[in-house]
Amino acid sequence: VLKTAAMVKLDWQRTVAHPSFLPCAREEFGSEPNWKLVSVKRIGLPALAPLARRYRLVVDYTREGETVRLLVDLILIGKGRTEISLLTTAPYADRKPVEAAEVRLARALVARATA
């Protein structure tokens, strides 16, 4: 919770809405050990709050010779003076129920954001 709603909007402009957000995410997550970054992109999200975005990273994670495709979803929300970040990691094959659960959880968090 920040001091003013204007501070949330300014932070959003400087980070989430900044053109370097996705390239920075690619660079940050692309250097993780045992991870091969497959894709990074913005994906759809219902209008949960005035500021709301969801980004998906798809990675191939290898351990002991086995590779599993994973999704790493980042939901970012700004409402009033409140910023919410929700990070989910799950097997890519389970993406549909995970997406639905993310939206339910994000709605609940937004509903609790009173500031």
XYZ file of N, CA and C in Angstrom:
345
model
N 0.859 -1.165 0.000
C 0.000 0.000 0.000
C 0.908 1.232 0.000
N 0.726 2.053 -0.985
C 1.517 3.269 -1.099
C 0.756 4.453 -0.496
N 1.435 5.577 -0.401
C 0.843 6.748 0.258
C -0.323 7.335 -0.545
N -0.192 7.357 -1.871
C -1.255 7.924 -2.709
C -1.519 7.047 -3.929
N -2.710 7.201 -4.490
C -3.041 6.491 -5.727
C -2.143 6.969 -6.874
N -1.758 8.237 -6.846
C -0.861 8.762 -7.881
C 0.484 8.045 -7.854
N 0.937 7.658 -6.678
C 2.205 6.918 -6.576
C 2.080 5.542 -7.223
N 0.936 4.904 -7.083
C 0.708 3.600 -7.722
C 0.736 3.765 -9.232
N 0.045 4.776 -9.744
C 0.019 5.011 -11.191
C 1.411 5.309 -11.733
N 2.189 6.106 -11.007
C 3.535 6.431 -11.449
C 4.431 5.187 -11.434
N 4.320 4.386 -10.386
C 5.096 3.147 -10.325
C 4.729 2.227 -11.487
N 3.446 2.137 -11.802
C 2.968 1.318 -12.921
C 3.590 1.793 -14.229
N 3.572 3.116 -14.449
C 4.138 3.675 -15.684
C 5.631 3.382 -15.790
N 6.332 3.445 -14.666
C 7.784 3.260 -14.668
C 8.200 1.799 -14.795
N 7.317 0.881 -14.428
C 7.699 -0.533 -14.447
C 6.830 -1.332 -15.405
N 5.623 -1.606 -15.041
C 4.756 -2.514 -15.808
C 4.473 -1.995 -17.217
N 4.162 -0.718 -17.348
C 3.822 -0.157 -18.658
C 5.052 0.263 -19.461
N 6.225 0.195 -18.852
C 7.453 0.615 -19.536
C 7.792 -0.377 -20.650
N 8.234 0.111 -21.794
C 8.561 -0.777 -22.922
C 9.639 -1.822 -22.615
N 10.451 -1.583 -21.608
C 11.521 -2.539 -21.308
C 11.072 -3.670 -20.380
N 9.797 -3.677 -19.967
C 9.338 -4.678 -19.005
C 9.536 -6.109 -19.524
N 9.025 -6.410 -20.708
C 9.164 -7.772 -21.243
C 10.613 -8.137 -21.566
N 11.379 -7.258 -22.216
C 12.787 -7.616 -22.445
C 13.543 -7.868 -21.131
N 13.241 -7.102 -20.105
C 13.889 -7.298 -18.808
C 13.497 -8.656 -18.212
N 12.220 -9.005 -18.330
C 11.757 -10.309 -17.829
C 12.444 -11.444 -18.584
N 12.600 -11.294 -19.892
C 13.304 -12.307 -20.692
C 14.737 -12.493 -20.192
N 15.400 -11.376 -19.969
C 16.795 -11.429 -19.522
C 16.900 -12.044 -18.119
N 16.034 -11.627 -17.222
C 16.082 -12.100 -15.833
C 15.800 -13.601 -15.740
N 14.734 -14.047 -16.384
C 14.350 -15.454 -16.277
C 15.143 -16.343 -17.221
N 15.722 -15.770 -18.262
C 16.498 -16.563 -19.204
C 17.833 -17.029 -18.651
N 18.248 -16.452 -17.543
C 19.556 -16.804 -16.991
C 19.468 -17.772 -15.811
N 18.288 -18.294 -15.519
C 18.129 -19.226 -14.403
C 18.762 -20.579 -14.759
N 19.463 -21.195 -13.792
C 20.044 -22.517 -14.078
C 18.944 -23.564 -14.278
N 19.172 -24.503 -15.163
C 18.253 -25.600 -15.479
C 16.978 -25.144 -16.202
N 16.902 -23.883 -16.579
C 15.727 -23.367 -17.265
C 16.095 -23.001 -18.697
N 15.226 -23.342 -19.616
C 15.344 -22.845 -20.985
C 14.079 -22.045 -21.256
N 14.233 -20.758 -21.435
C 13.093 -19.880 -21.665
C 12.530 -20.132 -23.060
N 11.254 -20.478 -23.126
C 10.598 -20.761 -24.398
C 9.901 -19.509 -24.916
N 9.153 -18.820 -24.034
C 8.471 -17.595 -24.457
C 8.117 -16.731 -23.254
N 7.950 -15.450 -23.548
C 7.486 -14.465 -22.571
C 6.503 -13.584 -23.313
N 5.277 -13.470 -22.772
C 4.304 -12.608 -23.448
C 3.206 -12.172 -22.481
N 2.532 -11.124 -22.866
C 1.370 -10.661 -22.126
C 0.175 -11.479 -22.598
N -0.631 -11.958 -21.651
C -1.830 -12.708 -22.021
C -3.045 -12.039 -21.395
N -4.207 -12.385 -21.892
C -5.436 -11.753 -21.468
C -5.762 -11.948 -19.996
N -6.471 -10.969 -19.463
C -6.914 -10.990 -18.083
C -8.186 -10.168 -18.008
N -9.222 -10.666 -17.314
C -10.426 -9.853 -17.163
C -10.096 -8.509 -16.502
N -10.943 -7.527 -16.721
C -10.746 -6.198 -16.121
C -11.048 -6.277 -14.627
N -10.027 -6.604 -13.850
C -10.194 -6.784 -12.411
C -10.058 -5.485 -11.638
N -9.315 -4.538 -12.192
C -9.024 -3.281 -11.513
C -8.588 -2.278 -12.583
N -8.471 -1.000 -12.200
C -8.030 -0.008 -13.191
C -6.696 -0.363 -13.849
N -5.804 -0.970 -13.097
C -4.523 -1.402 -13.637
C -4.413 -2.904 -13.407
N -4.374 -3.676 -14.471
C -4.288 -5.135 -14.319
C -3.706 -5.744 -15.589
N -2.669 -6.565 -15.387
C -2.039 -7.273 -16.506
C -1.576 -8.642 -16.036
N -1.531 -9.560 -17.009
C -0.977 -10.888 -16.738
C 0.071 -11.188 -17.808
N 1.216 -11.654 -17.333
C 2.301 -12.052 -18.209
C 2.576 -13.533 -17.988
N 2.922 -14.211 -19.065
C 3.233 -15.638 -18.968
C 4.629 -15.906 -19.528
N 5.397 -16.612 -18.712
C 6.673 -17.151 -19.161
C 6.472 -18.648 -19.301
N 6.936 -19.202 -20.383
C 6.927 -20.650 -20.577
C 8.389 -21.079 -20.573
N 8.694 -22.041 -19.701
C 10.075 -22.497 -19.563
C 10.120 -24.021 -19.583
N 11.210 -24.539 -20.081
C 11.495 -25.967 -19.977
C 12.500 -26.124 -18.840
N 12.094 -26.836 -17.820
C 12.929 -27.059 -16.645
C 13.474 -28.478 -16.701
N 14.800 -28.602 -16.629
C 15.442 -29.912 -16.714
C 16.149 -30.225 -15.403
N 15.870 -31.438 -14.901
C 16.524 -31.914 -13.684
C 16.709 -33.421 -13.804
N 17.914 -33.852 -13.551
C 18.258 -35.274 -13.612
C 17.821 -35.910 -14.935
N 18.021 -35.174 -16.018
C 17.731 -35.692 -17.340
C 16.284 -35.610 -17.784
N 15.375 -35.185 -16.912
C 13.960 -35.041 -17.273
C 13.615 -33.574 -17.458
N 12.852 -33.307 -18.496
C 12.435 -31.943 -18.789
C 10.927 -31.827 -18.636
N 10.506 -30.785 -17.937
C 9.087 -30.495 -17.737
C 8.831 -29.079 -18.215
N 7.795 -28.912 -18.998
C 7.408 -27.567 -19.436
C 6.552 -26.936 -18.338
N 6.938 -25.724 -17.943
C 6.244 -25.007 -16.874
C 5.743 -23.663 -17.377
N 4.714 -23.169 -16.720
C 4.306 -21.794 -16.935
C 4.615 -21.030 -15.657
N 5.012 -19.805 -15.837
C 5.199 -18.886 -14.719
C 4.358 -17.676 -15.069
N 3.239 -17.524 -14.371
C 2.337 -16.402 -14.625
C 2.545 -15.334 -13.568
N 2.571 -14.098 -14.017
C 2.690 -12.953 -13.132
C 1.493 -12.050 -13.378
N 0.659 -11.908 -12.349
C -0.475 -10.990 -12.428
C -0.121 -9.766 -11.592
N -0.220 -8.613 -12.222
C 0.079 -7.343 -11.560
C -1.180 -6.498 -11.558
N -1.514 -5.933 -10.394
C -2.751 -5.181 -10.234
C -2.469 -3.901 -9.461
N -3.087 -2.818 -9.884
C -3.057 -1.557 -9.155
C -4.476 -1.062 -8.967
N -4.837 -0.793 -7.729
C -6.175 -0.279 -7.418
C -6.031 0.720 -6.281
N -6.380 1.968 -6.551
C -6.248 2.993 -5.521
C -4.796 3.114 -5.091
N -4.545 2.941 -3.797
C -3.180 3.008 -3.260
C -2.522 1.637 -3.153
N -3.226 0.599 -3.625
C -2.762 -0.775 -3.435
C -2.155 -1.364 -4.703
N -1.005 -2.025 -4.532
C -0.392 -2.812 -5.595
C -0.425 -4.276 -5.170
N -0.791 -5.139 -6.114
C -0.862 -6.574 -5.846
C -0.047 -7.297 -6.907
N 0.780 -8.243 -6.453
C 1.548 -9.098 -7.367
C 1.228 -10.543 -7.020
N 0.821 -11.296 -8.013
C 0.499 -12.708 -7.823
C 1.347 -13.511 -8.803
N 2.169 -14.412 -8.281
C 3.054 -15.230 -9.111
C 2.655 -16.688 -8.967
N 2.443 -17.350 -10.098
C 2.045 -18.755 -10.109
C 3.009 -19.538 -10.976
N 3.418 -20.692 -10.486
C 4.218 -21.619 -11.279
C 3.494 -22.960 -11.280
N 3.340 -23.549 -12.462
C 2.600 -24.813 -12.577
C 3.028 -25.525 -13.851
N 2.747 -26.824 -13.935
C 2.991 -27.526 -15.201
C 2.170 -26.883 -16.317
N 2.776 -26.702 -17.449
C 2.099 -26.057 -18.571
C 0.849 -26.830 -18.981
N 0.880 -28.142 -18.871
C -0.269 -28.970 -19.246
C -1.504 -28.644 -18.404
N -1.320 -28.084 -17.216
C -2.432 -27.755 -16.320
C -2.854 -26.294 -16.417
N -2.518 -25.620 -17.491
C -2.723 -24.177 -17.575
C -4.177 -23.733 -17.468
N -5.136 -24.470 -18.008
C -6.536 -24.015 -17.983
C -7.092 -23.912 -16.559
N -7.002 -24.951 -15.727
C -7.493 -24.788 -14.358
C -6.665 -23.791 -13.553
N -5.384 -23.670 -13.862
C -4.537 -22.704 -13.152
C -4.979 -21.279 -13.489
N -5.253 -21.014 -14.767
C -5.719 -19.681 -15.173
C -6.996 -19.307 -14.442
N -7.931 -20.235 -14.349
C -9.197 -19.962 -13.656
C -8.951 -19.693 -12.169
N -8.078 -20.468 -11.551
C -7.769 -20.272 -10.129
C -7.081 -18.927 -9.910
N -6.204 -18.538 -10.821
C -5.527 -17.242 -10.703
C -6.533 -16.096 -10.710
N -7.480 -16.169 -11.621
C -8.473 -15.097 -11.723
C -9.336 -15.049 -10.461
N -9.732 -16.219 -9.953
C -10.521 -16.233 -8.710
C -9.742 -15.611 -7.554
N -8.483 -15.987 -7.421
C -7.659 -15.450 -6.348
C -7.424 -13.950 -6.534
N -7.153 -13.535 -7.760
C -6.938 -12.110 -8.024
C -8.189 -11.299 -7.701
N -9.366 -11.820 -8.056
C -10.625 -11.128 -7.720
C -10.772 -10.977 -6.202
N -10.464 -12.036 -5.466
C -10.568 -11.988 -4.011
C -9.600 -10.956 -3.431
N -8.386 -10.909 -3.955
C -7.410 -9.936 -3.462
C -7.842 -8.514 -3.780
N -8.355 -8.283 -4.985
C -8.824 -6.955 -5.364
C -9.988 -6.527 -4.477
N -10.885 -7.457 -4.167
C -12.027 -7.143 -3.310
C -11.582 -6.708 -1.917
N -10.448 -7.230 -1.448
C -9.926 -6.866 -0.125
C -9.125 -5.565 -0.146
N -8.767 -5.100 -1.327
C -7.961 -3.877 -1.445
C -8.857 -2.663 -1.198
N -8.806 -2.141 -0.002
C -9.686 -1.023 0.354
C -8.973 0.319 0.255
N -7.659 0.286 0.181
C -6.912 1.543 0.144
C -6.722 2.018 -1.284
